[in-house]
Amino acid sequence: MNETATPPLPADLRDALARGVRQVNTVVLGKPHEVRLAFVCLLAGGHLLIEDLPGVGKTTLAHALAATLGLGFQRVQFTSDLLPSDIIGVGIYEREAGVFKFHPGPLFTQLLLADEINRAMPKTQSALLEAMAEGQVTVDGTTHRLAPPFFVVATQNPLDLAGTWPLPDSQLDRFMLRMSLGYPDRDAERAMLGASDRRDVIAALTPCLGPEQILALRQACAGVLASPALIEYVQALLAASRDHPEIRIGLSPRAGLALLAAARAHALLSGRPHCVPEDVQAVFPFVAGHRLGLGANARIDRTRLVAQLLEATPVR
Amino acid sequence: MTDRLDRLQFERTAIAVAATIATHLAHLPPWLAAALAAAIALRVFARRRGSATISSWTRVLLTVLLLVVIVTRYGNVFGRGPGSALACGLLGLKLLETERTRDARVAIGFSSFVLMSSLLFTQSLLFCTLVGGVLVLILAALSALQPAPLRAHRPLRADLRLAGILLAASLPLGAAAFVLLPRLQAPLWGSRDDGLGRSGLSETMAPGQFSQLMQDDSPAFRVEFAASRPPNASLYFRTIVLTDFDGTTWSRRLGGPRGGAAAPVATGRSYDYTITLEATDRPWMPALDLPLFAPEGTRLDDDQVIVAGRSVTQPREYHLRSDVDAHAAPSLDRRERLRMLRLPTGYGKQARALAQRWREQAKDDRDVVKAALAMFRGSFTYTLSPPLLARDSVDDFLFGSQQGFCEHYASAFVFLMRAAGIPARVVTGYQGGWWSGGYLLVRQSDAHAWAEVWREGTGWQRVDPTAAVSPARVELGAPDANGAQAWFGAEWLREMRNRFDVASRLWTLSIVRFDALSQRNLLSSLGITDAAQGDLLLALSGVLGLSMLLAAAWSMRETSVRVGDALDRAWTRFRSRLARTGIDERAAEGPLDLRARVHAAVPALAPAIDPLVDEYVALRYGAAEPTPTRVAALDRRLRAVRLSRPR
């Protein structure tokens, strides 16, 4: 069988996507790679976790994405007293009708910015993660579907850990990608300092894409060809993570699926109808980094570990 | 202190040490075993709690204490018993100070030694299997001690598996060493220096003494008959003859046995057979009633008992011929005759009176025997758990309890005969057995006692009073007649143990008793005759070197050879050519990155290479299966690219 990839995207969709990426890059200065990853995550249908210091532009990135994608946007600042019902919504008794009416919470949106997710208590975290995994929430026995596309950008502050509940490994797995932004480089910082307030810039943005187009892009993403040779490569990476002596818990099959989906999205963003190993390598650190369970006395950090895995796995 | 043991490593070491000490349980003083178990358990518990280590003063004190108690218990610290107790104690104490990897390695090495020393006591198949299992535990603990970068946190199962593989891998070499290592004339182990009593028949018999023996299912000996088998009713294995009675205990003739037996009167069927006797620590050698000659190195006493020159401390094999119908000593001198009639004074008044009465009523000796047997048949019962007898055991048994087993009957019967003026004696030995394949297995539980009466002209004649009470004891054998005493007497279990005995016998014959002679036989069957010890050692080192070479080759074998398809081969070739121009091969690099590197290094190559990379990507990643014709075309184009060597 000589199966070939689906033809590249329709021209209008491709242009819209390229415009969207460009536009976000005008707001988030000097971070093309991170912006690309955010789009990868969106197109692959996953959720994004940004782990970084305050003030490096996590929120700006989320705002810019929402404005560019034309998605409904809600922001929830997670605090230690935030309850699950504060984000999911609550059933309120209506005396006239004599029934409970469900008042949806901020979760019922298309792009949710969950700011400082590790400040909320585990119960609230897991309510959110539940919704992320299922695409629906159940309140008082009624199931409410979340309108697709549903995309969560969560942020986490890695340093100030007093009074936080860091997400456990098992829940980190729900995020397709984890990345950090880091300080902008010199030029980008100068440009940013010299320009007007980011909020004004964001307010001036016009949507380049809509929900329907995002769904179409996601469909196209699923159609990107991953040849047997590439799947072999992905498998070899997974196996390497499981055999590595410093790693206690290797990558799960779910991580493998996430890796492949992200690689497809990366290929699509690069305008290719098929995945190449470089796509896998580009997303691997961000898919694998937070999923590897390191041994108790591991003497290596995750970044180097991921690099080692990539280094040790031959491409076919 | 980076190499401090983590909890898992420590506890695996502790398990290995505890299991090793457990192999010595059978002969370790109970207080020592309990103390060591408590010490290990406390140590594991304390370490879990994170408690501090035990001070060296305490450890020195404990060591001294150990030495003192062992010397007081055994008298010294040499020899098998005290030596192994000391080793076990030291091993337990070693665990108290085990804190680092190095300590644990020492503890594990010492465990292996202590484990090996347990084989000095027992070499049965079951025990050796157990020792193998403990060795796996020890190796698993050792594997858990590997330095951290090499060791992923593997479950116990993985360590056990590795240990099993290691053990299995060592077997061929072990077998070679077993065959080729020069042997001593006697087996290396099995020396018994502690004289602790082993079960088996003893030189004395007091009614009630056998009941322990009757429940001991361990093999006593095995008999292989050369031609035909004697009938079950003739399977009496004579071991010791007891002549002197002091009122409670029968014992062998005082003043030592006398050699030079008069040849028995052979009358009928004789059988040739081979007996493999388990070690007994006694000189008695069972023989089918009546043996016609003594095997080499033994003597046949005038009571037709075969006595070895020294105690049987290792399994021993001997050939014999017996005549089941023969009678010994047709004539008896007066002294001998008086001895066989002697009774202790002050015992068995009622019995003497009864015997007198029989004597007066009977025409001849035969009637007296019949009268006694008739009495037993009448109101006596056979049981392995008879009530305890009073001081005057004969009267109490005959006129009181009337319950007992072979010892009681033999003892009472001989007393009655002597009281009636008929020379009589007690014979102990074994009766029956279990036919298994080609041989008869006789267990300690087949121990039996019977009587012999002497008649003028005929000689000694066997009379088994137990058979009168319980014919099944003789016809079916002890286990069936005695009934199931406990769960371990259950029929299916006994059957299984009988089967196991076949394997056990093979083990004893071919492994435990493998000595210089068997070694020579084995080697000559392989075509090696008259090998000097030096030659054997040379051969062994040859095998050792060869197996190490093989192991090295195996561990160095290429594991990452991947047989790719034609496209892979074409691409790999091209990359190798590129590498020669200075663009080194990186296995973990994708084609697009490679292209970028080529662009950066040799910009002039870009136009030539770009379409080829595109074609490779299209074939490799743009389709499920590369089209063969396109692959061939690409290969040609890749070969055609002109690459210049770096200057």
CSV table of N, CA, C and O in Angstrom, one decimal, chain A residues 2-5 225 227-230 245 272 274-278 281 310-311 313-316, chain B residues 148-149 151-152 562 565 568 587-593 616-617 620-625 627:
chain,number,residue,atom,x,y,z
A,2,ASN,N,0.6,2.1,-0.8
A,2,ASN,CA,1.4,3.3,-1.0
A,2,ASN,C,0.6,4.5,-0.5
A,2,ASN,O,0.3,5.4,-1.3
A,3,GLU,N,0.4,4.6,0.8
A,3,GLU,CA,-0.4,5.7,1.3
A,3,GLU,C,0.4,7.0,1.4
A,3,GLU,O,1.5,7.0,1.9
A,4,THR,N,-0.1,8.0,0.8
A,4,THR,CA,0.6,9.3,0.9
A,4,THR,C,-0.2,10.2,1.8
A,4,THR,O,-1.3,10.0,2.2
A,5,ALA,N,0.5,11.3,2.2
A,5,ALA,CA,-0.1,12.3,3.1
A,5,ALA,C,-1.2,13.0,2.4
A,5,ALA,O,-1.3,13.1,1.2
A,225,LEU,N,0.7,12.7,8.1
A,225,LEU,CA,1.2,11.3,8.1
A,225,LEU,C,2.4,11.1,9.0
A,225,LEU,O,3.3,11.9,9.0
A,227,SER,N,4.8,8.1,9.3
A,227,SER,CA,5.1,6.9,8.6
A,227,SER,C,5.6,5.8,9.6
A,227,SER,O,6.0,6.2,10.8
A,228,PRO,N,5.6,4.6,9.2
A,228,PRO,CA,6.1,3.5,10.2
A,228,PRO,C,7.5,3.8,10.7
A,228,PRO,O,7.8,3.6,11.9
A,229,ALA,N,8.4,4.4,9.8
A,229,ALA,CA,9.7,4.7,10.3
A,229,ALA,C,9.7,5.7,11.4
A,229,ALA,O,10.4,5.6,12.4
A,230,LEU,N,8.8,6.7,11.3
A,230,LEU,CA,8.7,7.7,12.3
A,230,LEU,C,8.1,7.2,13.6
A,230,LEU,O,8.6,7.5,14.7
A,245,PRO,N,18.8,4.5,33.3
A,245,PRO,CA,19.0,4.2,34.8
A,245,PRO,C,18.6,5.3,35.7
A,245,PRO,O,18.2,5.0,36.9
A,272,ARG,N,4.4,20.9,6.4
A,272,ARG,CA,4.6,19.6,5.9
A,272,ARG,C,3.4,18.7,6.0
A,272,ARG,O,2.8,18.7,7.1
A,274,HIS,N,3.7,15.6,6.3
A,274,HIS,CA,4.1,14.4,7.1
A,274,HIS,C,5.1,14.8,8.2
A,274,HIS,O,5.8,15.9,8.0
A,275,CYS,N,5.2,14.0,9.2
A,275,CYS,CA,6.2,14.2,10.3
A,275,CYS,C,7.5,13.8,9.9
A,275,CYS,O,7.7,12.8,9.2
A,276,VAL,N,8.5,14.5,10.3
A,276,VAL,CA,9.9,14.1,10.2
A,276,VAL,C,10.5,14.0,11.6
A,276,VAL,O,9.9,14.6,12.6
A,277,PRO,N,11.6,13.3,11.8
A,277,PRO,CA,12.1,13.2,13.2
A,277,PRO,C,12.4,14.6,13.8
A,277,PRO,O,12.3,14.7,15.0
A,278,GLU,N,12.7,15.6,13.0
A,278,GLU,CA,12.9,16.9,13.6
A,278,GLU,C,11.7,17.4,14.3
A,278,GLU,O,11.8,18.2,15.3
A,281,GLN,N,11.7,15.8,17.6
A,281,GLN,CA,12.7,16.3,18.4
A,281,GLN,C,12.4,17.7,18.9
A,281,GLN,O,12.8,18.1,20.1
A,310,LEU,N,17.4,12.1,23.6
A,310,LEU,CA,17.4,12.4,22.2
A,310,LEU,C,18.8,12.1,21.6
A,310,LEU,O,18.8,11.5,20.5
A,311,GLU,N,19.8,12.3,22.3
A,311,GLU,CA,21.2,12.0,21.8
A,311,GLU,C,21.4,10.5,21.7
A,311,GLU,O,22.1,10.1,20.7
A,313,THR,N,19.1,8.2,21.1
A,313,THR,CA,18.2,7.4,20.3
A,313,THR,C,18.4,7.7,18.8
A,313,THR,O,18.3,8.8,18.3
A,314,PRO,N,18.9,6.7,18.1
A,314,PRO,CA,19.2,6.9,16.6
A,314,PRO,C,17.9,7.1,15.8
A,314,PRO,O,16.9,6.5,16.1
A,315,VAL,N,18.0,8.0,14.9
A,315,VAL,CA,16.9,8.3,14.0
A,315,VAL,C,16.9,7.2,12.9
A,315,VAL,O,18.0,6.8,12.5
A,316,ARG,N,15.8,6.8,12.5
A,316,ARG,CA,15.8,5.9,11.4
A,316,ARG,C,15.4,6.7,10.1
A,316,ARG,O,14.4,7.4,10.1
B,148,ALA,N,24.5,3.2,42.2
B,148,ALA,CA,23.3,3.8,41.8
B,148,ALA,C,23.1,4.0,40.3
B,148,ALA,O,22.1,3.7,39.8
B,149,PRO,N,24.1,4.6,39.6
B,149,PRO,CA,23.8,4.9,38.2
B,149,PRO,C,23.5,3.7,37.4
B,149,PRO,O,22.8,3.8,36.4
B,151,ARG,N,21.9,1.1,38.5
B,151,ARG,CA,20.7,0.4,39.0
B,151,ARG,C,19.4,1.2,38.9
B,151,ARG,O,19.3,2.3,39.6
B,152,ALA,N,18.5,0.8,38.1
B,152,ALA,CA,17.2,1.4,38.2
B,152,ALA,C,16.5,0.8,39.4
B,152,ALA,O,17.0,-0.2,39.9
B,562,ARG,N,21.1,-3.2,13.1
B,562,ARG,CA,19.7,-3.1,12.6
B,562,ARG,C,19.7,-3.4,11.1
B,562,ARG,O,20.4,-2.7,10.4
B,565,ASP,N,15.9,-1.4,5.6
B,565,ASP,CA,15.6,-1.8,4.2
B,565,ASP,C,16.6,-1.1,3.2
B,565,ASP,O,17.5,-0.5,3.7
B,568,ASP,N,17.2,2.5,3.9
B,568,ASP,CA,18.1,2.8,5.0
B,568,ASP,C,19.5,2.6,4.6
B,568,ASP,O,20.4,3.4,5.0
B,587,ALA,N,24.0,9.6,14.8
B,587,ALA,CA,22.9,8.7,14.7
B,587,ALA,C,21.5,9.3,15.1
B,587,ALA,O,20.5,9.0,14.5
B,588,ALA,N,21.6,10.3,16.0
B,588,ALA,CA,20.3,10.8,16.5
B,588,ALA,C,19.9,12.1,15.8
B,588,ALA,O,19.1,12.9,16.3
B,589,GLU,N,20.4,12.2,14.6
B,589,GLU,CA,20.1,13.4,13.8
B,589,GLU,C,19.1,13.1,12.7
B,589,GLU,O,19.3,12.2,12.0
B,590,GLY,N,18.1,14.0,12.5
B,590,GLY,CA,17.2,13.8,11.4
B,590,GLY,C,17.8,14.3,10.1
B,590,GLY,O,18.8,15.0,10.1
B,591,PRO,N,17.2,14.0,9.0
B,591,PRO,CA,17.7,14.4,7.7
B,591,PRO,C,17.7,15.9,7.5
B,591,PRO,O,18.6,16.5,6.9
B,592,LEU,N,16.7,16.6,8.1
B,592,LEU,CA,16.7,18.1,7.8
B,592,LEU,C,17.8,18.8,8.6
B,592,LEU,O,18.4,19.7,8.1
B,593,ASP,N,18.1,18.3,9.8
B,593,ASP,CA,19.2,18.9,10.6
B,593,ASP,C,20.5,18.6,9.9
B,593,ASP,O,21.4,19.4,9.9
B,616,TYR,N,14.5,11.8,0.0
B,616,TYR,CA,14.6,10.8,1.1
B,616,TYR,C,13.5,11.0,2.1
B,616,TYR,O,12.9,10.0,2.5
B,617,VAL,N,13.3,12.2,2.5
B,617,VAL,CA,12.2,12.5,3.5
B,617,VAL,C,10.8,12.1,2.9
B,617,VAL,O,10.0,11.4,3.6
B,620,ARG,N,10.9,8.2,3.1
B,620,ARG,CA,11.0,7.6,4.4
B,620,ARG,C,9.8,8.0,5.3
B,620,ARG,O,9.2,7.2,6.0
B,621,TYR,N,9.4,9.3,5.2
B,621,TYR,CA,8.4,9.8,6.1
B,621,TYR,C,7.1,10.3,5.4
B,621,TYR,O,6.1,10.5,6.1
B,622,GLY,N,7.2,10.4,4.1
B,622,GLY,CA,6.0,10.9,3.4
B,622,GLY,C,5.1,9.8,2.9
B,622,GLY,O,4.1,10.1,2.3
B,623,ALA,N,5.5,8.6,3.1
B,623,ALA,CA,4.7,7.5,2.7
B,623,ALA,C,4.9,6.3,3.6
B,623,ALA,O,5.9,6.2,4.4
B,624,ALA,N,3.9,5.5,3.7
B,624,ALA,CA,3.9,4.3,4.6
B,624,ALA,C,5.1,3.4,4.2
B,624,ALA,O,5.8,2.9,5.0
B,625,GLU,N,5.1,3.1,2.9
B,625,GLU,CA,6.2,2.2,2.3
B,625,GLU,C,6.9,3.0,1.2
B,625,GLU,O,6.2,3.5,0.3
B,627,THR,N,8.6,3.5,-2.3
B,627,THR,CA,8.4,2.8,-3.6
B,627,THR,C,9.8,2.3,-4.1
B,627,THR,O,10.7,3.1,-4.1
